[in-house]
CSV table of C-alpha atoms in Angstrom, one decimal:
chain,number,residue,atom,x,y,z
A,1,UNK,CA,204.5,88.6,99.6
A,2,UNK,CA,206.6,88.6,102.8
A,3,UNK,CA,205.4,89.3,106.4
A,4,UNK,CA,206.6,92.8,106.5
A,5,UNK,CA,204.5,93.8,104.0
A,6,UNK,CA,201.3,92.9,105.3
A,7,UNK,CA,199.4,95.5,108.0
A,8,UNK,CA,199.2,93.8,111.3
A,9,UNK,CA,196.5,92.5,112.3
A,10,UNK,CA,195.1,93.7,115.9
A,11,UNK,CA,194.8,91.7,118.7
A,12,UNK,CA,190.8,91.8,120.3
A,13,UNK,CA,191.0,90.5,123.6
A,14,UNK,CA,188.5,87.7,124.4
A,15,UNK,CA,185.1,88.8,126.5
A,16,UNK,CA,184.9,90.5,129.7
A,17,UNK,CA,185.0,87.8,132.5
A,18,UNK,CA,187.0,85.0,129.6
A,19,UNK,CA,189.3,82.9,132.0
A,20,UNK,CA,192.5,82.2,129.5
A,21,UNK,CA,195.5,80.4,130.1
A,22,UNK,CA,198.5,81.4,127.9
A,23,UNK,CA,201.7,80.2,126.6
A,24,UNK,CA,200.8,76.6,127.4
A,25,UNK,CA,203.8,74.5,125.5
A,26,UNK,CA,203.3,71.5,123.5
A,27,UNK,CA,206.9,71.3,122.0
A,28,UNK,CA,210.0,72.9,122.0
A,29,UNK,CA,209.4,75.4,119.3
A,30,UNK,CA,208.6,79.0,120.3
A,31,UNK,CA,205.3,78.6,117.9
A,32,UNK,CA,204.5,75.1,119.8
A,33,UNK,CA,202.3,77.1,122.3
A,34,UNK,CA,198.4,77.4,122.9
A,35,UNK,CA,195.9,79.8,124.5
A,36,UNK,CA,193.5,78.7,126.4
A,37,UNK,CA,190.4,80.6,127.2
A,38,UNK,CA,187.3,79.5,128.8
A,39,UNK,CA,183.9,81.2,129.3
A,40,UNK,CA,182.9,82.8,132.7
A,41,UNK,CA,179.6,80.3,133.0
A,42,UNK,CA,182.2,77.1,131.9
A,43,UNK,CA,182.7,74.9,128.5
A,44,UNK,CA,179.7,73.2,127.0
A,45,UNK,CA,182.6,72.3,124.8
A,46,UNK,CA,185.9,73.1,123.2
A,47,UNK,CA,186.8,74.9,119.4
A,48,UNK,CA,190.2,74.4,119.0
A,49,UNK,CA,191.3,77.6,116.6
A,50,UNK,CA,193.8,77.6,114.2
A,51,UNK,CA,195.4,80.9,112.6
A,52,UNK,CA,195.6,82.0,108.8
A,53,UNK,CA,198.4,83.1,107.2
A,54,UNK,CA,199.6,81.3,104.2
A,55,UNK,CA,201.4,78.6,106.2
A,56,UNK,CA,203.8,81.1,106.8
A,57,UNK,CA,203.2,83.9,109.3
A,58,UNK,CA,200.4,85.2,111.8
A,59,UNK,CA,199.8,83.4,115.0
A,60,UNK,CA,197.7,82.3,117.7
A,61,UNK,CA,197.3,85.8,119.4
A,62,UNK,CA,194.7,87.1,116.4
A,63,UNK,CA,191.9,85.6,117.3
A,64,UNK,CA,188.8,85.6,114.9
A,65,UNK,CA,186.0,83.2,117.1
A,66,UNK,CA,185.3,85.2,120.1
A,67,UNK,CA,181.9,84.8,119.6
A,68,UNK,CA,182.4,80.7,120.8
A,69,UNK,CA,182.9,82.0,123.8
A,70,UNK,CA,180.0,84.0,124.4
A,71,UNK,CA,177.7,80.7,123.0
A,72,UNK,CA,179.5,78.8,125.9
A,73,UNK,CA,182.7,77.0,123.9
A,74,UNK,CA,185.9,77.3,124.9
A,75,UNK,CA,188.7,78.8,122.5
A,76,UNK,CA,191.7,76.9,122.4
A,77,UNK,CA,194.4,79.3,119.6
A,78,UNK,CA,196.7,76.8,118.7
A,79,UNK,CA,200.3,78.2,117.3
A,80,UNK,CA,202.3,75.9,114.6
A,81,UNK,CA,205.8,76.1,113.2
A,82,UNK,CA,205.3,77.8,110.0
A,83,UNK,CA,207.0,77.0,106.4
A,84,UNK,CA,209.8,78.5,107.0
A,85,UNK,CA,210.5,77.0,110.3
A,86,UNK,CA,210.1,73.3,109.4
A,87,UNK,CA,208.9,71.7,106.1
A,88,UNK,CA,205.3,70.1,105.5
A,89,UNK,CA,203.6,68.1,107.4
A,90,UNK,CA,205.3,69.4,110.8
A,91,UNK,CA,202.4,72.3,110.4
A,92,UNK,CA,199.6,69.1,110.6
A,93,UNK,CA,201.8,67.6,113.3
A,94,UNK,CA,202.0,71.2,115.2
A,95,UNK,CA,198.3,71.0,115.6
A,96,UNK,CA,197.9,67.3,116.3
A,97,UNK,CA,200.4,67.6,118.6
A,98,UNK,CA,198.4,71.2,120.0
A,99,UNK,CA,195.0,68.9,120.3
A,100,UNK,CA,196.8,66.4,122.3
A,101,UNK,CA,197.8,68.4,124.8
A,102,UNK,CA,194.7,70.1,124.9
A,103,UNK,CA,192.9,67.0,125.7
A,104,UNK,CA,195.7,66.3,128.9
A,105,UNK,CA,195.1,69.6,130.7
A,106,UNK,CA,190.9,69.1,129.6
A,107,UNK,CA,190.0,67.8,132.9
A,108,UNK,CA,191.9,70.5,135.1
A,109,UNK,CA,190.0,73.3,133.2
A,110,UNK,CA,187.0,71.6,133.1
A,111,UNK,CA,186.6,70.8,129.2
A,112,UNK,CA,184.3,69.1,127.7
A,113,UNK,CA,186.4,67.4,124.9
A,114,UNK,CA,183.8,64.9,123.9
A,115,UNK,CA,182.6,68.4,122.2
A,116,UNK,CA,186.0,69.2,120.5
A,117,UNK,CA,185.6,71.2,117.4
A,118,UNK,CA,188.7,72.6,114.7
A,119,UNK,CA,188.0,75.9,113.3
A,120,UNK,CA,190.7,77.5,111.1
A,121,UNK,CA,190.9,80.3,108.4
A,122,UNK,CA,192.7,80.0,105.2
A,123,UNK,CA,195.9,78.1,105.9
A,124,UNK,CA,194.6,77.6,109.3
A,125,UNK,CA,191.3,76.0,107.6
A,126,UNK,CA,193.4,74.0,105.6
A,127,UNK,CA,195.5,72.2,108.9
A,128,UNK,CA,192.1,72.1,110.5
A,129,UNK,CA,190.5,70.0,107.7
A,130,UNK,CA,193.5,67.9,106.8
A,131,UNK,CA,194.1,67.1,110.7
A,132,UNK,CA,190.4,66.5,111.1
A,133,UNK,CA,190.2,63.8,108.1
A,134,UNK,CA,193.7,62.5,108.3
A,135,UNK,CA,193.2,60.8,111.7
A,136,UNK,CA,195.2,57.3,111.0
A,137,UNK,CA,197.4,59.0,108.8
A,138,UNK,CA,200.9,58.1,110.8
A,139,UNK,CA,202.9,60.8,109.2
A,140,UNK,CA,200.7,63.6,110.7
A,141,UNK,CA,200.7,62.2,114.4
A,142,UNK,CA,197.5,62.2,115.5
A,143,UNK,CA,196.3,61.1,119.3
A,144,UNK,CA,194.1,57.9,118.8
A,145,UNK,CA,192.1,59.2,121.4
A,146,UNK,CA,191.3,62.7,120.0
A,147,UNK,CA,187.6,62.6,118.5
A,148,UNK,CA,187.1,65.5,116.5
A,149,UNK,CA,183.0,66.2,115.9
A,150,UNK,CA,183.4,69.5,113.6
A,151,UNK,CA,185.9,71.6,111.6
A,152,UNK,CA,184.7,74.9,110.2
A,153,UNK,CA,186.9,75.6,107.0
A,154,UNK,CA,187.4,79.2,106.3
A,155,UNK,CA,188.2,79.9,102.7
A,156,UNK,CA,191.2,77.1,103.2
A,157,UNK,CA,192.8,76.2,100.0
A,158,UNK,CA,192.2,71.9,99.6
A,159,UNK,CA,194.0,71.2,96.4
A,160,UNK,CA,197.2,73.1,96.9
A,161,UNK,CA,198.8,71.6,93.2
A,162,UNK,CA,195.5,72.6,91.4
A,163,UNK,CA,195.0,75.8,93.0
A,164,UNK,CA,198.6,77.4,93.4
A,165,UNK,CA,199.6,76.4,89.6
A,166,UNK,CA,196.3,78.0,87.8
A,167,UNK,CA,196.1,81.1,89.0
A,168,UNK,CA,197.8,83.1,92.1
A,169,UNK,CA,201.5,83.8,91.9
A,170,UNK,CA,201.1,84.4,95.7
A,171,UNK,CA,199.5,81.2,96.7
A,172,UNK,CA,202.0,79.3,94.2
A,173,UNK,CA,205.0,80.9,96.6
A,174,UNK,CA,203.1,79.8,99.6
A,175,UNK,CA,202.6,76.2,98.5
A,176,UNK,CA,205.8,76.3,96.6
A,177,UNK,CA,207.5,77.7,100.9
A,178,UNK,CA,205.2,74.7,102.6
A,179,UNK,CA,205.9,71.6,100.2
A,180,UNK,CA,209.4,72.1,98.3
A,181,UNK,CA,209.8,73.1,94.9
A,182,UNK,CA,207.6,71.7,92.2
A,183,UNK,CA,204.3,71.4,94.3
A,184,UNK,CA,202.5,73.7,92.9
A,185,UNK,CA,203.0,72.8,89.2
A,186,UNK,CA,202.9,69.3,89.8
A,187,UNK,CA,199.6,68.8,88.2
A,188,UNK,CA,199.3,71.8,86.4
């Protein structure tokens, strides 16, 4: 299913009095870009959100965890190249790479990033997860430093091979887009 055949999704803008940053760069990519957004009575601590989409479209701007920000978190929307912008793991890289720079410009916006958090939906569950447990995993570049205390998983998919090859022609494309041809069936 391509992009263009999907409604758009709206864009909700974060709470009255929500101080956000935008367009912060962490790469050269157009999609290598975060949102920050802090509450008005400051960060108890820091969710770090990552958009849905099948790996392949969607961004940052559609935000689905405003209510963080009314418990006293700050949102961080982290974008990341999508499948068919660079091949698998650059989309657990994007992210790494997203938290990392996140925890550089912490102390100018008064973060709290001993309270970081990942929280994703679908794809963006899945990238949360896998950059959450694969911290000394070299391939996916993940700060040292970075101490991630939660993910919230979404619905994200965490067997791709299994999943994609049993039962969803849609999810097979997706996995099939994200990690070459032959993923999806290759334990099928």
């Amino acid at each position: 299913m391509l992009e263009d055949d999907l409604p758009p999704l709206p864009e909700v803008p974060p709470p009255p009095g929500t101080r956000s940053v935008i367009d912060i760069p962490f790469g050269p990519h157009p999609r290598q870009r975060l949102d920050l957004h802090v509450p008005a009575g400051g960060s108890e601590g820091v969710i770090a959100f990552v958009h849905g989409g099948s790996w392949a479209r969607r961004d940052r701007k559609v935000v689905r965890c405003w209510y963080l920000l009314e418990r006293g978190f700050a949102v961080a929307s982290l974008g990341y190249r999508l499948s068919q912008h660079a091949p698998f793991p650059a989309q657990v890289r994007d992210v790494n790479a997203g938290l990392a720079k996140l925890s550089r410009i912490a102390p100018q916006h008064g973060l709290r990033m001993d309270r970081l958090g990942l929280l994703g939906l679908s794809a963006g569950g899945h990238l949360a997860a896998l950059a959450a447990l694969a911290r000394k995993g070299p391939d996916f570049r993940p700060d040292p430093g970075i101490r991630i205390r939660a993910v919230v998983d979404y619905y994200g998919p965490s067997d791709l091979a299994r999943s994609g090859a049993r039962r969803d022609a849609a999810l097979n494309e997706a996995v099939t887009q994200l990690l070459g041809p032959g993923a999806a069936d290759a334990q099928a």
